[in-house]
Coordinates of C-alpha atoms in Angstrom, one line a residue:
X1 CA -37.5 33.3 -7.3
X2 CA -34.7 35.6 -7.9
X3 CA -30.9 34.5 -6.5
X4 CA -27.3 35.8 -7.3
X5 CA -25.0 33.0 -6.4
X6 CA -21.3 34.2 -5.7
X7 CA -19.0 31.9 -6.4
X8 CA -18.7 29.9 -9.8
X9 CA -16.6 27.0 -8.8
X10 CA -17.8 23.1 -8.5
X11 CA -20.2 24.1 -5.7
X12 CA -21.6 27.8 -6.9
X13 CA -22.4 25.9 -10.0
X14 CA -24.2 23.1 -9.2
X15 CA -26.7 25.2 -7.2
X16 CA -26.7 27.4 -10.2
X17 CA -27.5 24.4 -12.5
X18 CA -29.9 23.3 -10.1
X19 CA -32.4 26.5 -9.6
X20 CA -31.7 27.4 -13.3
X21 CA -33.4 24.0 -14.4
X22 CA -36.8 24.4 -11.9
X23 CA -36.7 27.9 -13.6
X24 CA -35.4 30.7 -11.3
X25 CA -33.9 33.8 -12.3
X26 CA -30.4 32.9 -11.7
X27 CA -27.4 35.5 -11.2
X28 CA -23.8 34.4 -11.0
X29 CA -20.8 36.6 -9.7
X30 CA -17.5 34.8 -9.9
X31 CA -13.8 36.9 -10.9
X32 CA -13.2 34.4 -12.7
X33 CA -13.8 35.2 -16.6
X34 CA -13.5 31.4 -17.8
X35 CA -16.0 29.9 -14.9
X36 CA -18.6 33.3 -16.2
X37 CA -17.9 32.2 -19.2
X38 CA -18.9 28.6 -18.9
X39 CA -22.0 29.7 -17.1
X40 CA -23.5 32.1 -19.9
X41 CA -22.3 28.8 -22.2
X42 CA -23.8 26.1 -20.4
X43 CA -26.9 27.2 -18.1
X44 CA -30.0 29.7 -18.3
X45 CA -28.4 31.6 -16.1
X46 CA -27.1 35.3 -16.1
X47 CA -23.5 35.4 -15.3
X48 CA -21.0 38.7 -14.0
X49 CA -18.0 38.8 -13.4
X50 CA -16.7 40.6 -10.7
X51 CA -16.3 40.8 -6.9
X52 CA -19.0 39.4 -5.3
X53 CA -18.7 41.4 -2.2
X54 CA -18.6 44.7 -3.7
X55 CA -22.0 46.9 -3.9
X56 CA -21.3 48.0 -7.6
X57 CA -21.4 44.4 -8.3
X58 CA -24.0 43.6 -6.9
X59 CA -26.3 46.2 -7.9
X60 CA -25.4 44.8 -11.6
X61 CA -26.5 41.3 -10.8
X62 CA -29.6 42.4 -9.5
X63 CA -29.4 42.9 -5.9
X64 CA -32.5 45.3 -5.7
X65 CA -35.0 42.9 -6.2
X66 CA -32.9 39.5 -5.0
X67 CA -34.7 37.0 -2.5
X68 CA -31.6 35.8 -1.9
X69 CA -27.8 35.7 -2.2
X70 CA -25.9 32.2 -1.3
X71 CA -22.3 33.6 -1.1
X72 CA -20.3 30.0 -1.8
X73 CA -16.9 31.6 -2.8
X74 CA -13.5 29.9 -2.0
X75 CA -13.0 32.6 1.0
X76 CA -14.9 33.1 3.6
X77 CA -14.4 36.6 4.2
X78 CA -15.5 37.2 1.2
X79 CA -18.9 35.3 1.6
X80 CA -19.4 36.8 5.2
X81 CA -19.2 40.7 3.7
X82 CA -21.2 40.1 0.7
X83 CA -24.2 38.9 2.8
X84 CA -23.9 42.3 4.7
X85 CA -23.2 44.5 2.1
X86 CA -26.6 42.6 0.5
X87 CA -28.1 43.2 3.7
X88 CA -27.1 46.5 4.7
X89 CA -27.7 48.2 0.5
X90 CA -30.2 46.0 -0.9
X91 CA -32.3 44.5 1.7
X92 CA -31.4 40.8 0.6
X93 CA -34.5 39.0 2.6
X94 CA -32.5 35.2 3.1
X95 CA -28.2 35.5 3.0
X96 CA -26.7 32.0 3.0
X97 CA -23.4 31.9 3.2
X98 CA -21.0 28.8 3.1
X99 CA -17.9 29.3 5.9
X100 CA -15.1 26.7 5.8
X101 CA -13.3 28.0 9.0
X102 CA -14.0 26.2 12.2
X103 CA -12.9 29.2 14.0
X104 CA -16.1 31.2 13.2
X105 CA -18.1 28.6 14.0
X106 CA -17.1 27.9 18.2
X107 CA -19.9 28.0 20.1
X108 CA -18.9 31.0 22.1
X109 CA -19.2 33.2 19.2
X110 CA -22.6 32.3 18.5
X111 CA -23.8 35.5 18.3
X112 CA -21.3 36.8 15.3
X113 CA -24.3 36.1 12.4
X114 CA -26.5 37.6 14.1
X115 CA -29.0 40.2 12.7
X116 CA -27.3 43.3 14.5
X117 CA -23.9 42.0 14.3
X118 CA -23.0 40.1 10.6
X119 CA -26.5 39.7 9.3
X120 CA -26.1 35.6 7.6
X121 CA -29.5 33.5 8.1
X122 CA -27.9 30.5 6.9
X123 CA -24.6 29.2 7.4
X124 CA -23.1 26.0 6.0
X125 CA -20.4 24.5 6.6
X126 CA -19.4 21.5 4.2
X127 CA -16.6 20.6 6.0
X128 CA -18.7 19.8 9.2
X129 CA -21.5 18.3 7.4
X130 CA -19.7 16.1 5.3
X131 CA -17.8 14.8 8.3
X132 CA -21.2 14.1 10.3
X133 CA -22.3 12.0 7.3
X134 CA -19.0 9.9 7.2
X135 CA -19.3 9.5 10.9
X136 CA -23.2 8.3 10.3
X137 CA -21.3 6.0 7.1
X138 CA -19.4 4.1 9.3
X139 CA -21.8 3.7 12.4
X140 CA -23.5 2.2 9.4
X141 CA -22.0 -0.1 7.5
X142 CA -23.9 -1.2 4.4
X143 CA -25.5 2.0 3.7
X144 CA -24.8 3.9 0.7
X145 CA -26.4 7.0 1.9
X146 CA -27.9 7.9 5.5
X147 CA -29.8 11.7 6.0
X148 CA -31.7 12.5 9.3
X149 CA -35.2 14.1 9.2
X150 CA -37.7 15.0 12.3
X151 CA -35.0 15.9 15.0
X152 CA -32.8 12.8 14.1
X153 CA -35.7 10.2 14.9
X154 CA -36.1 9.2 10.9
X155 CA -33.3 8.2 8.9
X156 CA -33.5 8.0 4.9
X157 CA -31.0 5.1 4.0
X158 CA -29.8 3.9 0.7
X159 CA -29.4 0.4 0.3
X160 CA -27.5 -2.2 -2.7
X161 CA -29.3 -4.8 -3.0
X162 CA -26.6 -7.6 -3.4
X163 CA -26.8 -11.0 -5.1
X164 CA -27.7 -12.5 -1.1
X165 CA -29.7 -9.8 -0.2
X166 CA -32.9 -11.9 1.5
X167 CA -35.8 -9.8 0.3
X168 CA -35.2 -10.3 -3.4
X169 CA -37.9 -10.9 -5.6
X170 CA -40.5 -10.4 -3.1
X171 CA -43.3 -8.1 -3.4
X172 CA -42.9 -4.8 -0.9
X173 CA -46.8 -5.5 0.3
X174 CA -45.6 -8.7 1.4
X175 CA -42.5 -7.2 3.0
X176 CA -45.2 -5.0 5.0
X177 CA -47.2 -8.2 6.2
X178 CA -44.3 -10.0 7.1
X179 CA -42.5 -7.1 9.3
X180 CA -45.8 -5.5 10.7
X181 CA -44.0 -4.1 13.5
X182 CA -40.4 -2.4 11.3
X183 CA -41.2 1.1 11.1
X184 CA -39.9 1.2 7.2
X185 CA -40.8 2.2 3.9
X186 CA -38.6 1.9 0.3
X187 CA -40.0 5.0 -1.1
X188 CA -38.0 4.8 -4.6
X189 CA -35.7 2.2 -6.2
X190 CA -32.8 3.1 -8.8
X191 CA -32.3 0.6 -11.1
X192 CA -30.4 0.3 -14.1
X193 CA -29.9 4.4 -14.3
X194 CA -33.7 4.9 -13.7
X195 CA -35.3 6.4 -10.8
X196 CA -38.5 5.5 -9.8
X197 CA -41.5 5.1 -7.3
X198 CA -42.2 1.6 -6.6
X199 CA -46.0 0.0 -6.6
X200 CA -46.8 -2.5 -3.9
X201 CA -46.4 -4.9 -6.1
X202 CA -43.2 -4.2 -7.2
X203 CA -40.3 -6.4 -6.3
X204 CA -36.7 -5.2 -5.6
X205 CA -33.6 -6.9 -7.4
X206 CA -30.0 -8.0 -7.1
X207 CA -28.2 -4.5 -8.0
X208 CA -30.4 -2.2 -7.5
X209 CA -30.9 0.8 -4.6
X210 CA -33.5 1.2 -2.4
X211 CA -34.3 4.5 -0.9
X212 CA -36.1 3.5 2.4
X213 CA -37.0 5.8 4.9
X214 CA -37.7 4.3 8.5
X215 CA -37.4 5.1 12.4
X216 CA -33.8 5.6 12.9
X217 CA -33.6 2.9 15.8
X218 CA -34.8 0.6 13.2
X219 CA -31.9 1.4 10.6
X220 CA -29.4 -1.8 11.4
X221 CA -33.0 -3.7 11.6
X222 CA -33.4 -2.5 8.2
X223 CA -30.4 -3.2 6.7
X224 CA -30.6 -6.8 8.2
X225 CA -33.4 -6.9 6.7
X226 CA -31.4 -6.4 3.1
X227 CA -28.1 -8.5 4.2
X228 CA -26.4 -6.0 5.2
X229 CA -25.5 -6.9 8.8
X230 CA -21.5 -6.0 9.3
X231 CA -20.1 -4.9 11.7
X232 CA -19.2 -1.4 12.8
X233 CA -15.3 -1.1 11.4
X234 CA -12.8 -1.1 14.8
X235 CA -10.0 -0.6 12.4
X236 CA -10.1 2.7 11.0
X237 CA -7.4 4.4 8.2
X238 CA -7.9 8.1 7.4
X239 CA -6.6 10.0 4.3
X240 CA -6.7 13.4 4.9
X241 CA -5.6 15.0 8.0
X242 CA -7.6 18.2 6.6
X243 CA -10.5 19.6 8.8
X244 CA -12.7 16.7 7.7
X245 CA -10.4 14.1 8.3
X246 CA -9.4 16.0 11.7
X247 CA -13.2 15.9 12.8
X248 CA -13.7 12.5 12.2
X249 CA -11.2 11.3 14.4
X250 CA -11.8 13.5 17.2
X251 CA -15.6 12.8 17.6
X252 CA -14.6 8.7 17.2
X253 CA -12.5 9.7 19.7
X254 CA -14.7 11.2 22.2
X255 CA -16.9 8.3 21.4
X256 CA -14.3 6.5 23.9
X257 CA -14.9 3.2 21.4
X258 CA -12.7 0.6 19.9
X259 CA -12.1 2.3 17.3
X260 CA -8.3 2.6 16.4
X261 CA -7.4 4.9 13.7
X262 CA -4.3 6.4 11.7
X263 CA -4.2 8.9 9.8
X264 CA -2.0 9.6 6.9
X265 CA -1.5 13.2 5.6
X266 CA 1.0 14.6 3.3
X267 CA 1.9 17.7 5.0
X268 CA 4.3 17.7 7.6
X269 CA 3.0 20.8 9.2
X270 CA -0.2 19.8 9.0
X271 CA 0.2 16.5 10.4
X272 CA 2.4 17.6 13.4
X273 CA -0.1 20.3 13.8
X274 CA -3.4 17.6 14.6
X275 CA -0.8 15.3 16.0
X276 CA -0.9 17.5 18.9
X277 CA -4.6 17.2 19.2
X278 CA -5.2 14.2 19.0
X279 CA -4.6 11.8 21.9
X280 CA -5.6 8.3 20.5
X281 CA -5.2 8.5 16.6
X282 CA -1.5 7.7 14.9
X283 CA -0.8 10.7 12.3
X284 CA 1.6 9.2 9.7
X285 CA 3.3 11.8 7.8
X286 CA 3.4 10.9 3.7
X287 CA 1.3 9.9 0.7
X288 CA -1.6 7.8 0.7
X289 CA -0.4 6.8 -2.9
X290 CA 2.8 5.7 -1.0
X291 CA 2.4 1.4 -0.8
X292 CA 5.0 1.3 2.1
X293 CA 3.6 3.5 3.9
X294 CA -0.3 1.9 3.7
X295 CA 1.6 -1.3 4.4
X296 CA 3.3 0.8 8.0
X297 CA -0.7 1.8 8.3
X298 CA -1.5 -1.9 8.3
X299 CA -4.1 -1.8 5.8
X300 CA -4.1 -5.5 5.5
X301 CA -5.6 -5.2 8.8
X302 CA -7.5 -3.0 8.4
X303 CA -11.4 -2.6 8.2
X304 CA -12.3 0.6 6.6
X305 CA -10.4 3.1 4.2
X306 CA -11.6 6.8 4.2
X307 CA -10.1 9.1 1.8
X308 CA -10.5 12.8 2.9
X309 CA -7.8 14.5 1.0
X310 CA -9.1 17.3 -1.2
X311 CA -7.4 15.8 -4.6
X312 CA -10.0 13.1 -5.8
X313 CA -7.8 11.2 -8.0
X314 CA -5.4 10.5 -4.5
X315 CA -8.6 9.6 -2.8
X316 CA -10.2 7.1 -5.6
X317 CA -6.1 5.5 -6.0
X318 CA -5.8 5.5 -2.4
X319 CA -9.2 3.9 -1.9
X320 CA -8.5 1.2 -4.9
X321 CA -4.9 1.0 -3.6
X322 CA -5.8 0.4 0.0
X323 CA -8.7 -2.3 -0.9
X324 CA -6.2 -4.4 -3.2
X325 CA -3.6 -4.5 -0.1
X326 CA -6.4 -6.2 2.1
X327 CA -8.5 -3.1 3.4
X328 CA -12.0 -5.1 4.1
X329 CA -13.7 -1.5 2.5
X330 CA -13.5 1.7 1.3
X331 CA -15.5 5.0 1.3
X332 CA -14.6 7.5 -0.9
X333 CA -15.1 11.4 -0.9
X334 CA -15.6 12.5 -4.8
X335 CA -16.2 16.5 -5.4
X336 CA -16.2 16.0 -9.5
X337 CA -19.2 14.6 -10.7
X338 CA -17.8 12.5 -13.8
X339 CA -15.7 10.5 -11.6
X340 CA -19.1 9.3 -9.6
X341 CA -20.1 7.5 -12.4
X342 CA -18.0 4.7 -12.9
X343 CA -16.1 4.9 -9.4
X344 CA -17.8 1.2 -8.2
X345 CA -16.9 -0.2 -11.3
X346 CA -13.0 0.1 -10.0
X347 CA -13.5 -1.1 -6.7
X348 CA -15.1 2.2 -4.5
X349 CA -18.0 1.0 -1.8
X350 CA -19.0 3.9 -1.2
X351 CA -18.6 7.8 -1.9
X352 CA -19.3 11.1 0.0
X353 CA -20.4 14.0 -2.7
X354 CA -19.8 17.7 -0.6
X355 CA -21.2 19.1 -3.3
X356 CA -24.8 17.3 -3.7
X357 CA -24.8 18.5 1.3
X358 CA -24.4 21.9 0.1
X359 CA -26.9 21.8 -2.6
X360 CA -29.5 20.0 -0.1
X361 CA -29.0 23.1 2.7
X362 CA -30.0 25.4 -0.5
X363 CA -32.8 24.2 -1.5
X364 CA -34.1 23.3 2.0
X365 CA -34.2 27.3 1.6
X366 CA -35.8 27.3 -1.9
X367 CA -38.5 25.2 -1.7
X368 CA -42.0 27.3 -0.8
X369 CA -44.2 26.3 2.2
X370 CA -43.4 24.2 5.5
X371 CA -40.2 23.5 4.3
X372 CA -38.0 21.8 7.3
X373 CA -35.3 19.7 5.5
X374 CA -34.3 18.4 1.8
X375 CA -31.7 16.0 0.6
X376 CA -31.1 16.0 -3.1
X377 CA -30.6 12.2 -4.3
X378 CA -30.0 10.9 -7.7
X379 CA -27.4 14.3 -8.9
X380 CA -30.9 16.2 -8.2
X381 CA -33.5 13.5 -9.8
X382 CA -35.9 13.9 -7.1
X383 CA -35.2 15.0 -3.2
X384 CA -36.0 13.5 0.2
X385 CA -38.5 16.3 1.6
X386 CA -39.6 16.9 5.5
X387 CA -42.3 18.9 5.8
X388 CA -45.2 20.4 8.2
X389 CA -48.6 19.5 7.1
X390 CA -51.4 23.0 7.5
X391 CA -54.5 22.7 8.4
X392 CA -55.4 23.6 5.0
X393 CA -52.7 21.0 3.3
X394 CA -55.1 18.3 0.7
X395 CA -52.8 16.0 3.0
X396 CA -55.1 16.6 6.3
X397 CA -58.6 14.5 7.0
X398 CA -58.5 11.8 4.4
X399 CA -56.7 8.8 4.5
X400 CA -54.2 8.2 2.6
X401 CA -55.8 5.4 -0.1
X402 CA -58.0 8.1 -0.9
X403 CA -55.7 11.1 -1.6
X404 CA -54.1 10.1 -5.3
X405 CA -50.8 11.6 -5.0
X406 CA -49.0 13.0 -7.4
X407 CA -47.2 10.7 -9.5
X408 CA -43.8 10.4 -8.2
X409 CA -43.9 11.3 -4.6
X410 CA -44.2 8.9 -2.1
X411 CA -44.9 8.8 1.4
X412 CA -42.3 7.5 4.0
X413 CA -43.2 8.3 7.9
X414 CA -45.1 10.9 10.1
X415 CA -43.5 12.4 13.1
X416 CA -46.3 13.2 15.2
X417 CA -45.7 14.2 19.0
X418 CA -42.2 12.9 19.2
X419 CA -43.1 9.2 17.4
X420 CA -42.4 8.0 14.0
X421 CA -45.3 6.5 12.4
X422 CA -45.5 4.2 9.4
X423 CA -48.1 5.7 6.6
X424 CA -50.6 3.0 5.6
X425 CA -53.8 3.0 3.3
X426 CA -55.9 3.9 6.7
X427 CA -53.6 6.5 7.9
X428 CA -54.6 10.2 8.0
X429 CA -52.4 13.1 8.4
X430 CA -53.1 15.8 10.8
X431 CA -52.4 19.2 11.0
X432 CA -48.5 19.6 12.7
X433 CA -47.9 16.4 11.8
X434 CA -44.4 16.6 9.9
X435 CA -44.2 14.1 6.6
X436 CA -41.2 12.4 5.4
X437 CA -41.4 11.9 1.9
X438 CA -40.2 11.1 -1.7
X439 CA -40.8 13.5 -4.5
X440 CA -39.3 13.3 -8.1
X441 CA -38.1 16.0 -9.5
X442 CA -40.9 16.5 -12.0
X443 CA -42.9 16.3 -8.3
X444 CA -41.2 18.4 -6.5
X445 CA -43.3 21.0 -7.1
X446 CA -46.7 19.8 -6.4
X447 CA -45.3 18.4 -3.0
X448 CA -44.5 22.6 -2.5
X449 CA -47.9 23.4 -2.9
X450 CA -49.0 20.5 -0.5
X451 CA -47.6 22.4 2.6
X452 CA -48.2 25.8 1.4
X453 CA -50.8 28.2 3.4
X454 CA -52.5 28.4 0.6
X455 CA -53.6 26.4 -1.2
X456 CA -54.7 25.7 -5.2
X457 CA -53.5 22.6 -5.6
X458 CA -56.2 19.7 -7.0

């Protein structure tokens, strides 16, 4: 596939890195010669210095032959115009744009991005998607990651196995026998930096991160089985009153829950503006690194600190300070991949990676076959994929135990006529079933082939 990426910042570079590693033909455009030099030096991708919305620059990047354009510059308007030019002049089939300003996304303006108006096939709003992820993590304490599939009826939950975890040293097959009515399947384990598909005889150990596919209604029970039966936070301090922090606070207010929220915002004008939009949330003006301000926010009596500023260092340090001042736990927004490796040792309980959210949305449209959703995990080491089975799929009509699935693939759940089904050895997939599966980076292509209209698979 030939893909043009407008924007070589952290998100654009991350997308280019992933697609180039999969041997796609990738061209990256950015106005910064330094960023383009970095792309050329470190990736198997072409780099072009220029404005991503300019026709001549798009032409130099090969827009006339492109299958997709992904516009993820810092400016919404550049992203939108780049997609418009790609459509009008070069007839690029798939156009994806990052749009951050929430005013473009209001429901009364939903026709703006229609084909006859501004033809953008996929709108990515990182702030909103990250905010939804944060809300899911708040609702499910103990989960390191939560992603929904199949109209929200199936969840993938990443769960850390602590020393007191009840399921440690128990073969996975035995867990299935002990809890036959639990619609949960361990599809992968991350252990000491290695991500692998477990066998039924494998056991979980302290320090493992288990990736579990489960019915949404069974998530809390699954977390309890792993020893994470914490109550949802009712006292929350949010560092950062930007789009993400405001959205999270507004949504918590709409739930009419017992949750009490305080926001710490460093910009005075922004603090005043969000205070006018919120009804029950206390807004404090100042730095989240100010110990006196954290004390004023009653951080010692807080269940959860959520750090959502635009500065990774502020997020990490404020989260650490909050824990040391008595806050029960923290959830930290981290953009820089180099920070993500060591934050756990510093006292960061859980983190959110906006780049991963955006890359997952793009991959959904790069993947071939009837792929409905994709979530990238382990910095590209694997994916959780939701796909629709076709009549021609080798999955259909054969018991799962007889399929001999390629290495690195494990089926977690099947969605059929609105019901979540747990796979077993005797289970047979039917046409139009939606299959949620784990696929390692090496197994992704095999997973795609399973759901293509025309197959030459086994």
